[in-house]
Amino acid sequence: MPRPKTMPDEDVLAAALAIMHASGPEGLTFAALAVSTGLSASTLVQRFENKQNLVQRTLLQAWDGLDRLTAELAATLPMTPEGAVDLLAGLSGDYGGIEAYADGLRVLREDLRDPALRARGARWRDALSEALDVRLAGPSAPMPGIGLLMASHWQGALLWWSFDPQIPVADFVRQSLRRFVSVLAAGAAGPQEA
């Protein structure tokens, strides 16, 4: 069967991300990507120049997808604490099972090594925190920083789930975040008089 002559960068980068999740960042080579896409390794080198650029472009495209999903969820979910829970549970759905989550952590390591990718992560953190802030605003005023606190709890919940993945990750996240919201609501109500 002849090799394809062209393939959009988006499709090539999606294949590269799949390789990174399956084999780790070290498994992403031009030879492996050539096998996955059917394009020649030399064509891929011409497009991406070197592995560092290939990894960075692959992960920038992944960040674009996460930004889109976050914006879509934020645009459609109610401006309530339950809407905040649904937003984070919706973002958790792509983690899949424990193996997929663990593979994702190997890929995240690459984000942490690259300043441009770290900057993308910081921008996403800010957008996510803002989307949560407006959903957790109290009856009298917003509580600055509460969205970042909830996002931090979410990340911790994902980690704790990974040690004992007995139920689907989205279910575990929902349970944990609903407890977080109930503690937040109890604290906002103030101390109870005896």
PDB file of C-alpha atoms in Angstrom:
ATOM      1  CA  MET A   1       0.000   0.000   0.000  1.00  0.00           C
ATOM      2  CA  PRO A   2       1.476   3.410  -0.949  1.00  0.00           C
ATOM      3  CA  ARG A   3       2.327   5.980   1.699  1.00  0.00           C
ATOM      4  CA  PRO A   4       0.034   9.003   1.983  1.00  0.00           C
ATOM      5  CA  LYS A   5       1.649  12.108   0.554  1.00  0.00           C
ATOM      6  CA  THR A   6      -0.003  14.566   2.910  1.00  0.00           C
ATOM      7  CA  MET A   7      -1.664  14.649   6.289  1.00  0.00           C
ATOM      8  CA  PRO A   8      -2.714  17.752   8.246  1.00  0.00           C
ATOM      9  CA  ASP A   9      -0.409  18.694  11.119  1.00  0.00           C
ATOM     10  CA  GLU A  10      -3.330  18.327  13.535  1.00  0.00           C
ATOM     11  CA  ASP A  11      -3.665  14.642  12.612  1.00  0.00           C
ATOM     12  CA  VAL A  12       0.079  14.057  12.808  1.00  0.00           C
ATOM     13  CA  LEU A  13       0.231  15.706  16.236  1.00  0.00           C
ATOM     14  CA  ALA A  14      -2.741  13.650  17.441  1.00  0.00           C
ATOM     15  CA  ALA A  15      -0.860  10.516  16.410  1.00  0.00           C
ATOM     16  CA  ALA A  16       2.229  11.820  18.210  1.00  0.00           C
ATOM     17  CA  LEU A  17       0.210  12.353  21.397  1.00  0.00           C
ATOM     18  CA  ALA A  18      -1.169   8.815  21.155  1.00  0.00           C
ATOM     19  CA  ILE A  19       2.381   7.484  20.910  1.00  0.00           C
ATOM     20  CA  MET A  20       3.434   9.558  23.925  1.00  0.00           C
ATOM     21  CA  HIS A  21       0.550   8.183  25.983  1.00  0.00           C
ATOM     22  CA  ALA A  22       1.210   4.603  24.894  1.00  0.00           C
ATOM     23  CA  SER A  23       5.009   4.547  25.036  1.00  0.00           C
ATOM     24  CA  GLY A  24       5.983   7.596  27.035  1.00  0.00           C
ATOM     25  CA  PRO A  25       7.690  10.685  25.638  1.00  0.00           C
ATOM     26  CA  GLU A  26      10.811   8.641  24.954  1.00  0.00           C
ATOM     27  CA  GLY A  27       8.750   6.424  22.639  1.00  0.00           C
ATOM     28  CA  LEU A  28       7.926   9.347  20.367  1.00  0.00           C
ATOM     29  CA  THR A  29      10.462   9.158  17.568  1.00  0.00           C
ATOM     30  CA  PHE A  30      10.217  10.190  13.961  1.00  0.00           C
ATOM     31  CA  ALA A  31      10.427   6.505  13.028  1.00  0.00           C
ATOM     32  CA  ALA A  32       7.528   5.580  15.347  1.00  0.00           C
ATOM     33  CA  LEU A  33       5.476   8.515  14.074  1.00  0.00           C
ATOM     34  CA  ALA A  34       6.201   7.491  10.489  1.00  0.00           C
ATOM     35  CA  VAL A  35       4.828   4.009  11.193  1.00  0.00           C
ATOM     36  CA  SER A  36       1.748   5.482  12.886  1.00  0.00           C
ATOM     37  CA  THR A  37       0.941   8.043  10.188  1.00  0.00           C
ATOM     38  CA  GLY A  38       2.270   6.361   7.066  1.00  0.00           C
ATOM     39  CA  LEU A  39       4.323   9.460   6.287  1.00  0.00           C
ATOM     40  CA  SER A  40       8.056   9.096   5.756  1.00  0.00           C
ATOM     41  CA  ALA A  41      10.367   9.967   8.636  1.00  0.00           C
ATOM     42  CA  SER A  42      12.165  12.461   6.396  1.00  0.00           C
ATOM     43  CA  THR A  43       8.881  14.258   5.680  1.00  0.00           C
ATOM     44  CA  LEU A  44       8.214  14.476   9.411  1.00  0.00           C
ATOM     45  CA  VAL A  45      11.706  15.834  10.105  1.00  0.00           C
ATOM     46  CA  GLN A  46      11.153  18.490   7.423  1.00  0.00           C
ATOM     47  CA  ARG A  47       7.917  19.532   9.127  1.00  0.00           C
ATOM     48  CA  PHE A  48       9.025  19.491  12.754  1.00  0.00           C
ATOM     49  CA  GLU A  49      12.852  19.815  12.518  1.00  0.00           C
ATOM     50  CA  ASN A  50      13.682  17.961  15.736  1.00  0.00           C
ATOM     51  CA  LYS A  51      12.119  15.950  18.528  1.00  0.00           C
ATOM     52  CA  GLN A  52      11.968  18.909  20.911  1.00  0.00           C
ATOM     53  CA  ASN A  53       9.824  20.880  18.449  1.00  0.00           C
ATOM     54  CA  LEU A  54       7.676  17.827  17.766  1.00  0.00           C
ATOM     55  CA  VAL A  55       7.022  17.260  21.474  1.00  0.00           C
ATOM     56  CA  GLN A  56       6.308  20.924  22.098  1.00  0.00           C
ATOM     57  CA  ARG A  57       3.890  21.248  19.172  1.00  0.00           C
ATOM     58  CA  THR A  58       2.186  18.005  20.179  1.00  0.00           C
ATOM     59  CA  LEU A  59       1.623  19.227  23.722  1.00  0.00           C
ATOM     60  CA  LEU A  60       0.604  22.729  22.638  1.00  0.00           C
ATOM     61  CA  GLN A  61      -2.111  21.113  20.520  1.00  0.00           C
ATOM     62  CA  ALA A  62      -3.179  19.061  23.541  1.00  0.00           C
ATOM     63  CA  TRP A  63      -3.390  22.287  25.596  1.00  0.00           C
ATOM     64  CA  ASP A  64      -5.523  23.816  22.822  1.00  0.00           C
ATOM     65  CA  GLY A  65      -7.932  20.910  23.187  1.00  0.00           C
ATOM     66  CA  LEU A  66      -8.069  21.269  26.971  1.00  0.00           C
ATOM     67  CA  ASP A  67      -8.669  25.008  26.624  1.00  0.00           C
ATOM     68  CA  ARG A  68     -11.547  24.336  24.205  1.00  0.00           C
ATOM     69  CA  LEU A  69     -13.116  21.717  26.461  1.00  0.00           C
ATOM     70  CA  THR A  70     -12.828  23.987  29.503  1.00  0.00           C
ATOM     71  CA  ALA A  71     -14.415  26.895  27.606  1.00  0.00           C
ATOM     72  CA  GLU A  72     -17.235  24.667  26.271  1.00  0.00           C
ATOM     73  CA  LEU A  73     -18.044  23.343  29.732  1.00  0.00           C
ATOM     74  CA  ALA A  74     -17.818  26.814  31.286  1.00  0.00           C
ATOM     75  CA  ALA A  75     -20.208  28.192  28.649  1.00  0.00           C
ATOM     76  CA  THR A  76     -22.852  25.527  29.178  1.00  0.00           C
ATOM     77  CA  LEU A  77     -22.851  24.657  32.873  1.00  0.00           C
ATOM     78  CA  PRO A  78     -24.871  26.570  35.467  1.00  0.00           C
ATOM     79  CA  MET A  79     -23.308  29.280  37.619  1.00  0.00           C
ATOM     80  CA  THR A  80     -23.778  27.241  40.770  1.00  0.00           C
ATOM     81  CA  PRO A  81     -21.542  25.169  43.021  1.00  0.00           C
ATOM     82  CA  GLU A  82     -22.969  22.043  41.357  1.00  0.00           C
ATOM     83  CA  GLY A  83     -21.984  23.593  38.015  1.00  0.00           C
ATOM     84  CA  ALA A  84     -18.420  23.865  39.371  1.00  0.00           C
ATOM     85  CA  VAL A  85     -18.510  20.185  40.342  1.00  0.00           C
ATOM     86  CA  ASP A  86     -19.850  19.270  36.894  1.00  0.00           C
ATOM     87  CA  LEU A  87     -17.125  21.320  35.194  1.00  0.00           C
ATOM     88  CA  LEU A  88     -14.319  19.494  36.993  1.00  0.00           C
ATOM     89  CA  ALA A  89     -16.011  16.107  36.635  1.00  0.00           C
ATOM     90  CA  GLY A  90     -16.344  16.839  32.913  1.00  0.00           C
ATOM     91  CA  LEU A  91     -12.633  17.562  32.704  1.00  0.00           C
ATOM     92  CA  SER A  92     -11.941  14.285  34.526  1.00  0.00           C
ATOM     93  CA  GLY A  93     -13.744  12.118  31.995  1.00  0.00           C
ATOM     94  CA  ASP A  94     -10.757  11.951  29.640  1.00  0.00           C
ATOM     95  CA  TYR A  95      -8.485  10.474  32.290  1.00  0.00           C
ATOM     96  CA  GLY A  96      -9.973   7.024  31.776  1.00  0.00           C
ATOM     97  CA  GLY A  97      -8.680   4.185  33.933  1.00  0.00           C
ATOM     98  CA  ILE A  98      -5.602   4.029  36.091  1.00  0.00           C
ATOM     99  CA  GLU A  99      -3.257   3.060  33.241  1.00  0.00           C
ATOM    100  CA  ALA A 100      -4.356   6.026  31.128  1.00  0.00           C
ATOM    101  CA  TYR A 101      -3.989   8.342  34.136  1.00  0.00           C
ATOM    102  CA  ALA A 102      -0.478   7.053  34.858  1.00  0.00           C
ATOM    103  CA  ASP A 103       0.483   7.465  31.192  1.00  0.00           C
ATOM    104  CA  GLY A 104      -0.817  11.031  31.345  1.00  0.00           C
ATOM    105  CA  LEU A 105       1.506  11.772  34.251  1.00  0.00           C
ATOM    106  CA  ARG A 106       4.487  10.709  32.130  1.00  0.00           C
ATOM    107  CA  VAL A 107       3.359  13.170  29.478  1.00  0.00           C
ATOM    108  CA  LEU A 108       2.771  15.926  32.066  1.00  0.00           C
ATOM    109  CA  ARG A 109       6.452  15.679  32.974  1.00  0.00           C
ATOM    110  CA  GLU A 110       7.245  17.089  29.518  1.00  0.00           C
ATOM    111  CA  ASP A 111       4.933  20.062  30.156  1.00  0.00           C
ATOM    112  CA  LEU A 112       6.849  20.832  33.337  1.00  0.00           C
ATOM    113  CA  ARG A 113      10.212  20.780  31.567  1.00  0.00           C
ATOM    114  CA  ASP A 114       9.337  23.345  28.883  1.00  0.00           C
ATOM    115  CA  PRO A 115       8.786  27.025  29.825  1.00  0.00           C
ATOM    116  CA  ALA A 116       6.314  27.593  26.968  1.00  0.00           C
ATOM    117  CA  LEU A 117       4.246  24.600  28.060  1.00  0.00           C
ATOM    118  CA  ARG A 118       4.395  25.651  31.719  1.00  0.00           C
ATOM    119  CA  ALA A 119       3.076  29.057  30.648  1.00  0.00           C
ATOM    120  CA  ARG A 120       0.159  27.355  28.866  1.00  0.00           C
ATOM    121  CA  GLY A 121      -0.581  25.426  32.039  1.00  0.00           C
ATOM    122  CA  ALA A 122      -0.551  28.639  34.073  1.00  0.00           C
ATOM    123  CA  ARG A 123      -2.976  30.339  31.651  1.00  0.00           C
ATOM    124  CA  TRP A 124      -5.302  27.332  31.828  1.00  0.00           C
ATOM    125  CA  ARG A 125      -5.110  27.381  35.653  1.00  0.00           C
ATOM    126  CA  ASP A 126      -6.185  31.029  35.633  1.00  0.00           C
ATOM    127  CA  ALA A 127      -9.078  30.465  33.219  1.00  0.00           C
ATOM    128  CA  LEU A 128     -10.270  27.402  35.133  1.00  0.00           C
ATOM    129  CA  SER A 129      -9.993  29.184  38.483  1.00  0.00           C
ATOM    130  CA  GLU A 130     -12.042  32.091  37.159  1.00  0.00           C
ATOM    131  CA  ALA A 131     -14.744  29.746  35.821  1.00  0.00           C
ATOM    132  CA  LEU A 132     -14.923  28.116  39.256  1.00  0.00           C
ATOM    133  CA  ASP A 133     -14.822  31.430  41.167  1.00  0.00           C
ATOM    134  CA  VAL A 134     -18.024  32.651  39.503  1.00  0.00           C
ATOM    135  CA  ARG A 135     -19.797  29.377  40.251  1.00  0.00           C
ATOM    136  CA  LEU A 136     -18.770  29.431  43.911  1.00  0.00           C
ATOM    137  CA  ALA A 137     -19.521  33.100  44.565  1.00  0.00           C
ATOM    138  CA  GLY A 138     -21.337  33.535  47.828  1.00  0.00           C
ATOM    139  CA  PRO A 139     -24.679  35.311  48.158  1.00  0.00           C
ATOM    140  CA  SER A 140     -23.053  38.607  49.154  1.00  0.00           C
ATOM    141  CA  ALA A 141     -19.809  38.646  47.169  1.00  0.00           C
ATOM    142  CA  PRO A 142     -17.281  36.545  45.323  1.00  0.00           C
ATOM    143  CA  MET A 143     -14.638  34.777  47.351  1.00  0.00           C
ATOM    144  CA  PRO A 144     -11.383  35.525  45.512  1.00  0.00           C
ATOM    145  CA  GLY A 145      -9.174  32.479  45.137  1.00  0.00           C
ATOM    146  CA  ILE A 146     -11.821  29.887  45.992  1.00  0.00           C
ATOM    147  CA  GLY A 147     -11.773  28.561  42.410  1.00  0.00           C
ATOM    148  CA  LEU A 148      -8.052  27.837  42.604  1.00  0.00           C
ATOM    149  CA  LEU A 149      -8.611  26.163  45.970  1.00  0.00           C
ATOM    150  CA  MET A 150     -11.304  23.933  44.444  1.00  0.00           C
ATOM    151  CA  ALA A 151      -9.105  23.166  41.404  1.00  0.00           C
ATOM    152  CA  SER A 152      -6.297  22.213  43.783  1.00  0.00           C
ATOM    153  CA  HIS A 153      -8.657  19.928  45.688  1.00  0.00           C
ATOM    154  CA  TRP A 154      -9.680  18.375  42.348  1.00  0.00           C
ATOM    155  CA  GLN A 155      -6.061  17.658  41.426  1.00  0.00           C
ATOM    156  CA  GLY A 156      -5.526  16.104  44.858  1.00  0.00           C
ATOM    157  CA  ALA A 157      -8.681  14.003  44.449  1.00  0.00           C
ATOM    158  CA  LEU A 158      -7.337  12.674  41.139  1.00  0.00           C
ATOM    159  CA  LEU A 159      -4.111  11.665  42.829  1.00  0.00           C
ATOM    160  CA  TRP A 160      -5.857   9.990  45.777  1.00  0.00           C
ATOM    161  CA  TRP A 161      -8.156   8.130  43.364  1.00  0.00           C
ATOM    162  CA  SER A 162      -5.112   6.808  41.515  1.00  0.00           C
ATOM    163  CA  PHE A 163      -3.882   4.945  44.608  1.00  0.00           C
ATOM    164  CA  ASP A 164      -7.159   3.040  44.964  1.00  0.00           C
ATOM    165  CA  PRO A 165      -9.138   3.254  41.686  1.00  0.00           C
ATOM    166  CA  GLN A 166     -12.139   1.219  42.790  1.00  0.00           C
ATOM    167  CA  ILE A 167     -14.750   3.408  41.097  1.00  0.00           C
ATOM    168  CA  PRO A 168     -14.637   5.452  37.883  1.00  0.00           C
ATOM    169  CA  VAL A 169     -12.539   8.585  38.272  1.00  0.00           C
ATOM    170  CA  ALA A 170     -15.412  10.969  37.446  1.00  0.00           C
ATOM    171  CA  ASP A 171     -17.556   9.392  40.203  1.00  0.00           C
ATOM    172  CA  PHE A 172     -14.738   9.695  42.733  1.00  0.00           C
ATOM    173  CA  VAL A 173     -14.158  13.318  41.710  1.00  0.00           C
ATOM    174  CA  ARG A 174     -17.858  14.162  42.050  1.00  0.00           C
ATOM    175  CA  GLN A 175     -18.035  12.641  45.532  1.00  0.00           C
ATOM    176  CA  SER A 176     -14.899  14.429  46.683  1.00  0.00           C
ATOM    177  CA  LEU A 177     -15.890  17.793  45.220  1.00  0.00           C
ATOM    178  CA  ARG A 178     -19.405  17.614  46.660  1.00  0.00           C
ATOM    179  CA  ARG A 179     -17.847  17.115  50.100  1.00  0.00           C
ATOM    180  CA  PHE A 180     -15.592  20.112  49.417  1.00  0.00           C
ATOM    181  CA  VAL A 181     -18.588  22.268  48.455  1.00  0.00           C
ATOM    182  CA  SER A 182     -20.573  21.168  51.522  1.00  0.00           C
ATOM    183  CA  VAL A 183     -17.672  22.048  53.846  1.00  0.00           C
ATOM    184  CA  LEU A 184     -17.340  25.390  52.042  1.00  0.00           C
ATOM    185  CA  ALA A 185     -21.058  26.072  52.447  1.00  0.00           C
ATOM    186  CA  ALA A 186     -20.955  25.139  56.139  1.00  0.00           C
ATOM    187  CA  GLY A 187     -18.009  27.494  56.657  1.00  0.00           C
ATOM    188  CA  ALA A 188     -19.765  30.309  54.810  1.00  0.00           C
ATOM    189  CA  ALA A 189     -22.801  29.877  57.059  1.00  0.00           C
ATOM    190  CA  GLY A 190     -20.607  30.761  60.028  1.00  0.00           C
ATOM    191  CA  PRO A 191     -20.421  29.134  63.425  1.00  0.00           C
ATOM    192  CA  GLN A 192     -23.618  27.634  64.741  1.00  0.00           C
ATOM    193  CA  GLU A 193     -24.932  28.993  68.017  1.00  0.00           C
ATOM    194  CA  ALA A 194     -25.489  26.456  70.751  1.00  0.00           C
TER     195      ALA A 194
END
